[in-house]
Amino acid sequence: MHGTYDLPEIALGDATVMRIEEMHGLITTHLPQLHGPHALLGTGAPPADLAPRMHAAWTSFAHTDDPGWATYDTERRATMRIAQDWTLTHDPRAAERQAWHH
């Protein structure tokens, strides 16, 4: 299961803590130190359906080994881009990944 966050209004990155929070619907936390232009959660609100969609994907993955999108492999590198709309992409960080091989 491979996914990346692409939500310009919140600075999610690939932080594991965000995965835990989104699974339990805790992203709407009101801790002021987590909000702001340079903070973990950024300045905006996450999509309303983020927690239930991620919960469904992780539950499906745990039970069936299928999160609902193509399996990640080193040829296609299928990655779900998680934003307002979820989009399956292939090798979205190719240039960054290839830079490590030179």
Coordinates of N, CA and C in Angstrom, one line a residue:
M1 N 0.9 -1.2 0.0 CA 0.0 0.0 0.0 C 0.9 1.2 0.0
H2 N 0.8 2.0 -1.0 CA 1.6 3.2 -1.1 C 0.8 4.4 -1.5
G3 N 0.9 5.5 -0.7 CA 0.2 6.7 -1.0 C 1.0 7.9 -0.6
T4 N 0.6 9.0 -1.2 CA 1.3 10.2 -0.8 C 0.2 11.3 -0.7
Y5 N 0.5 12.3 0.2 CA -0.5 13.3 0.4 C -0.2 14.5 -0.6
D6 N -1.2 15.0 -1.2 CA -1.0 16.2 -2.0 C -2.2 17.2 -1.7
L7 N -2.2 17.7 -0.5 CA -3.2 18.6 -0.1 C -2.6 19.9 0.1
P8 N -2.6 20.8 -0.8 CA -1.9 22.1 -0.7 C -2.3 22.9 0.5
E9 N -3.6 22.8 1.0 CA -4.0 23.6 2.1 C -3.5 23.1 3.4
I10 N -3.0 21.9 3.5 CA -2.4 21.4 4.7 C -1.1 20.7 4.4
A11 N -0.2 20.9 5.2 CA 1.2 20.4 5.0 C 1.4 19.0 5.6
L12 N 0.8 18.0 4.9 CA 0.9 16.7 5.5 C 2.2 15.9 5.3
G13 N 2.7 16.0 4.1 CA 3.9 15.2 3.8 C 3.6 13.7 4.0
D14 N 4.5 13.0 4.4 CA 4.3 11.5 4.6 C 4.5 11.2 6.1
A15 N 4.2 12.1 7.0 CA 4.4 11.8 8.4 C 3.5 10.7 9.0
T16 N 4.2 9.8 9.7 CA 3.4 8.6 10.2 C 2.4 9.1 11.2
V17 N 2.7 10.1 12.0 CA 1.7 10.6 13.0 C 0.4 11.0 12.3
M18 N 0.5 11.5 11.0 CA -0.7 11.9 10.3 C -1.5 10.7 9.9
R19 N -0.8 9.6 9.6 CA -1.6 8.4 9.3 C -2.3 7.8 10.5
I20 N -1.7 7.9 11.6 CA -2.4 7.5 12.9 C -3.6 8.4 13.1
E21 N -3.4 9.7 13.0 CA -4.5 10.6 13.2 C -5.7 10.5 12.2
E22 N -5.3 10.3 10.9 CA -6.4 10.2 9.9 C -7.2 8.9 10.1
M23 N -6.5 7.9 10.6 CA -7.2 6.6 10.8 C -8.3 6.7 11.8
H24 N -8.0 7.5 12.8 CA -8.9 7.7 13.9 C -9.7 8.9 13.9
G25 N -9.7 9.7 12.8 CA -10.5 10.9 12.7 C -10.0 12.0 13.6
L26 N -8.7 12.0 14.0 CA -8.2 13.0 14.9 C -7.6 14.2 14.2
I27 N -7.6 14.3 12.9 CA -6.9 15.4 12.2 C -7.5 16.7 12.6
T28 N -8.7 16.8 13.1 CA -9.4 18.0 13.4 C -8.9 18.5 14.8
T29 N -7.9 18.0 15.3 CA -7.4 18.4 16.6 C -7.2 20.0 16.6
H30 N -7.4 20.5 17.8 CA -7.3 22.0 17.9 C -6.1 22.5 18.7
L31 N -5.0 21.7 18.7 CA -3.8 22.1 19.3 C -3.2 23.2 18.5
P32 N -3.0 24.4 19.0 CA -2.6 25.5 18.2 C -1.2 25.3 17.6
Q33 N -0.3 24.6 18.3 CA 1.1 24.4 17.8 C 1.1 23.5 16.6
L34 N 0.0 22.8 16.2 CA 0.0 22.0 15.0 C -0.6 22.7 13.8
H35 N -1.1 24.0 14.0 CA -1.7 24.7 12.9 C -0.8 26.0 12.6
G36 N -0.8 26.3 11.3 CA -0.1 27.5 10.9 C 0.7 27.2 9.6
P37 N 1.2 28.2 9.0 CA 1.9 28.1 7.7 C 3.1 27.1 7.7
H38 N 3.7 27.0 8.9 CA 4.9 26.1 8.9 C 4.7 24.9 9.9
A39 N 3.5 24.7 10.3 CA 3.2 23.6 11.2 C 2.8 22.4 10.5
L40 N 2.7 21.3 11.2 CA 2.4 20.0 10.7 C 1.1 19.9 9.9
L41 N 0.1 20.6 10.4 CA -1.2 20.5 9.8 C -1.5 21.7 8.9
G42 N -0.6 22.6 8.8 CA -0.8 23.7 7.8 C -1.9 24.7 8.3
T43 N -2.5 25.4 7.4 CA -3.5 26.4 7.7 C -4.9 26.0 7.4
G44 N -5.1 25.1 6.6 CA -6.5 24.7 6.2 C -7.0 23.4 6.8
A45 N -8.2 23.1 6.5 CA -8.8 21.9 7.0 C -8.6 20.7 6.0
P46 N -8.5 19.5 6.5 CA -8.4 18.4 5.6 C -9.8 18.1 5.0
P47 N -9.8 17.4 3.8 CA -11.1 17.0 3.3 C -12.0 16.3 4.3
A48 N -13.2 16.6 4.3 CA -14.2 16.0 5.3 C -14.2 14.5 5.3
D49 N -13.9 13.9 4.2 CA -14.0 12.4 4.1 C -12.6 11.7 4.2
L50 N -11.6 12.5 4.6 CA -10.2 11.9 4.6 C -10.2 10.7 5.6
A51 N -10.6 10.9 6.8 CA -10.6 9.9 7.9 C -11.3 8.6 7.5
P52 N -12.6 8.7 7.0 CA -13.3 7.5 6.7 C -12.7 6.8 5.4
R53 N -12.2 7.6 4.5 CA -11.7 7.0 3.3 C -10.4 6.2 3.6
M54 N -9.5 6.9 4.5 CA -8.3 6.2 4.8 C -8.6 5.0 5.7
H55 N -9.5 5.1 6.6 CA -9.9 4.0 7.4 C -10.4 2.8 6.5
A56 N -11.2 3.1 5.5 CA -11.6 2.0 4.6 C -10.5 1.4 3.9
A57 N -9.5 2.2 3.4 CA -8.4 1.7 2.6 C -7.5 0.8 3.5
W58 N -7.2 1.3 4.7 CA -6.4 0.5 5.6 C -7.1 -0.8 6.0
T59 N -8.4 -0.7 6.3 CA -9.1 -1.9 6.7 C -9.2 -2.9 5.6
S60 N -9.4 -2.5 4.4 CA -9.4 -3.3 3.2 C -8.0 -4.0 3.0
F61 N -7.0 -3.2 3.1 CA -5.6 -3.6 3.0 C -5.3 -4.7 4.0
A62 N -5.7 -4.5 5.3 CA -5.4 -5.4 6.3 C -6.2 -6.8 6.1
H63 N -7.4 -6.7 5.6 CA -8.2 -7.9 5.4 C -7.9 -8.6 4.1
T64 N -7.6 -7.9 3.0 CA -7.5 -8.5 1.7 C -6.2 -8.2 1.0
D65 N -5.3 -7.4 1.6 CA -4.1 -7.0 1.0 C -4.3 -6.1 -0.2
D66 N -5.5 -5.5 -0.3 CA -5.9 -4.6 -1.4 C -6.5 -3.4 -0.8
P67 N -5.8 -2.2 -0.9 CA -6.4 -1.0 -0.4 C -7.4 -0.3 -1.3
G68 N -7.5 -0.9 -2.5 CA -8.5 -0.3 -3.4 C -7.8 0.3 -4.6
W69 N -6.5 0.2 -4.7 CA -5.7 0.6 -5.9 C -4.6 -0.4 -6.2
A70 N -4.0 -0.2 -7.4 CA -3.0 -1.1 -7.9 C -1.9 -1.3 -6.9
T71 N -1.3 -2.5 -6.9 CA -0.2 -2.9 -6.0 C 1.0 -2.2 -6.4
Y72 N 1.8 -1.8 -5.4 CA 3.1 -1.1 -5.7 C 4.1 -2.1 -6.1
D73 N 4.8 -1.9 -7.2 CA 6.0 -2.7 -7.6 C 7.0 -1.7 -8.1
T74 N 8.2 -2.2 -8.3 CA 9.3 -1.4 -8.7 C 9.3 -1.0 -10.2
E75 N 8.4 -1.6 -10.9 CA 8.3 -1.3 -12.3 C 7.4 -0.1 -12.5
R76 N 6.2 -0.2 -12.0 CA 5.2 0.9 -12.2 C 5.2 1.9 -11.0
R77 N 5.5 1.4 -9.8 CA 5.5 2.3 -8.6 C 4.2 3.0 -8.5
A78 N 3.1 2.3 -8.5 CA 1.7 2.8 -8.4 C 1.6 3.4 -7.0
T79 N 1.1 4.7 -7.0 CA 1.0 5.5 -5.8 C -0.3 6.2 -5.8
M80 N -1.1 6.1 -4.8 CA -2.3 6.9 -4.7 C -2.0 8.3 -4.2
R81 N -2.3 9.3 -5.0 CA -2.1 10.7 -4.6 C -3.4 11.1 -3.8
I82 N -3.2 11.4 -2.6 CA -4.3 11.7 -1.7 C -4.5 13.2 -1.6
A83 N -5.6 13.7 -2.2 CA -5.9 15.1 -2.2 C -7.4 15.3 -2.1
Q84 N -8.0 16.4 -2.5 CA -9.4 16.5 -2.5 C -10.0 15.3 -3.3
D85 N -9.4 15.0 -4.4 CA -9.7 13.8 -5.2 C -8.5 12.9 -5.2
W86 N -8.8 11.6 -5.0 CA -7.7 10.6 -5.0 C -7.4 10.2 -6.4
T87 N -6.1 10.2 -6.8 CA -5.7 9.9 -8.1 C -4.5 8.9 -8.1
L88 N -4.7 7.8 -8.9 CA -3.6 6.8 -8.9 C -2.5 7.4 -9.9
T89 N -1.3 7.5 -9.5 CA -0.2 7.9 -10.3 C 0.9 6.9 -10.3
H90 N 1.8 7.0 -11.3 CA 2.9 6.0 -11.4 C 4.2 6.7 -11.2
D91 N 5.0 6.3 -10.3 CA 6.3 6.9 -10.0 C 6.3 8.4 -9.9
P92 N 5.5 9.0 -9.0 CA 5.3 10.4 -8.9 C 6.6 11.1 -8.5
R93 N 7.5 10.5 -7.9 CA 8.8 11.1 -7.4 C 10.0 10.5 -8.1
A94 N 9.8 10.2 -9.4 CA 10.9 9.6 -10.2 C 12.2 10.3 -10.2
A95 N 12.1 11.6 -10.4 CA 13.4 12.4 -10.4 C 14.1 12.4 -9.0
E96 N 13.3 12.5 -8.0 CA 13.9 12.5 -6.6 C 14.5 11.1 -6.3
R97 N 13.8 10.0 -6.7 CA 14.2 8.7 -6.5 C 15.5 8.4 -7.3
Q98 N 15.5 8.8 -8.6 CA 16.6 8.6 -9.4 C 17.9 9.3 -9.0
A99 N 17.7 10.5 -8.4 CA 18.8 11.3 -7.9 C 19.7 10.5 -6.9
W100 N 19.0 9.6 -6.2 CA 19.7 8.8 -5.2 C 20.6 7.7 -5.8
H101 N 20.3 7.4 -7.1 CA 21.1 6.3 -7.8 C 22.3 6.9 -8.5
H102 N 22.5 8.2 -8.5 CA 23.7 8.8 -9.2 C 24.7 9.3 -8.3

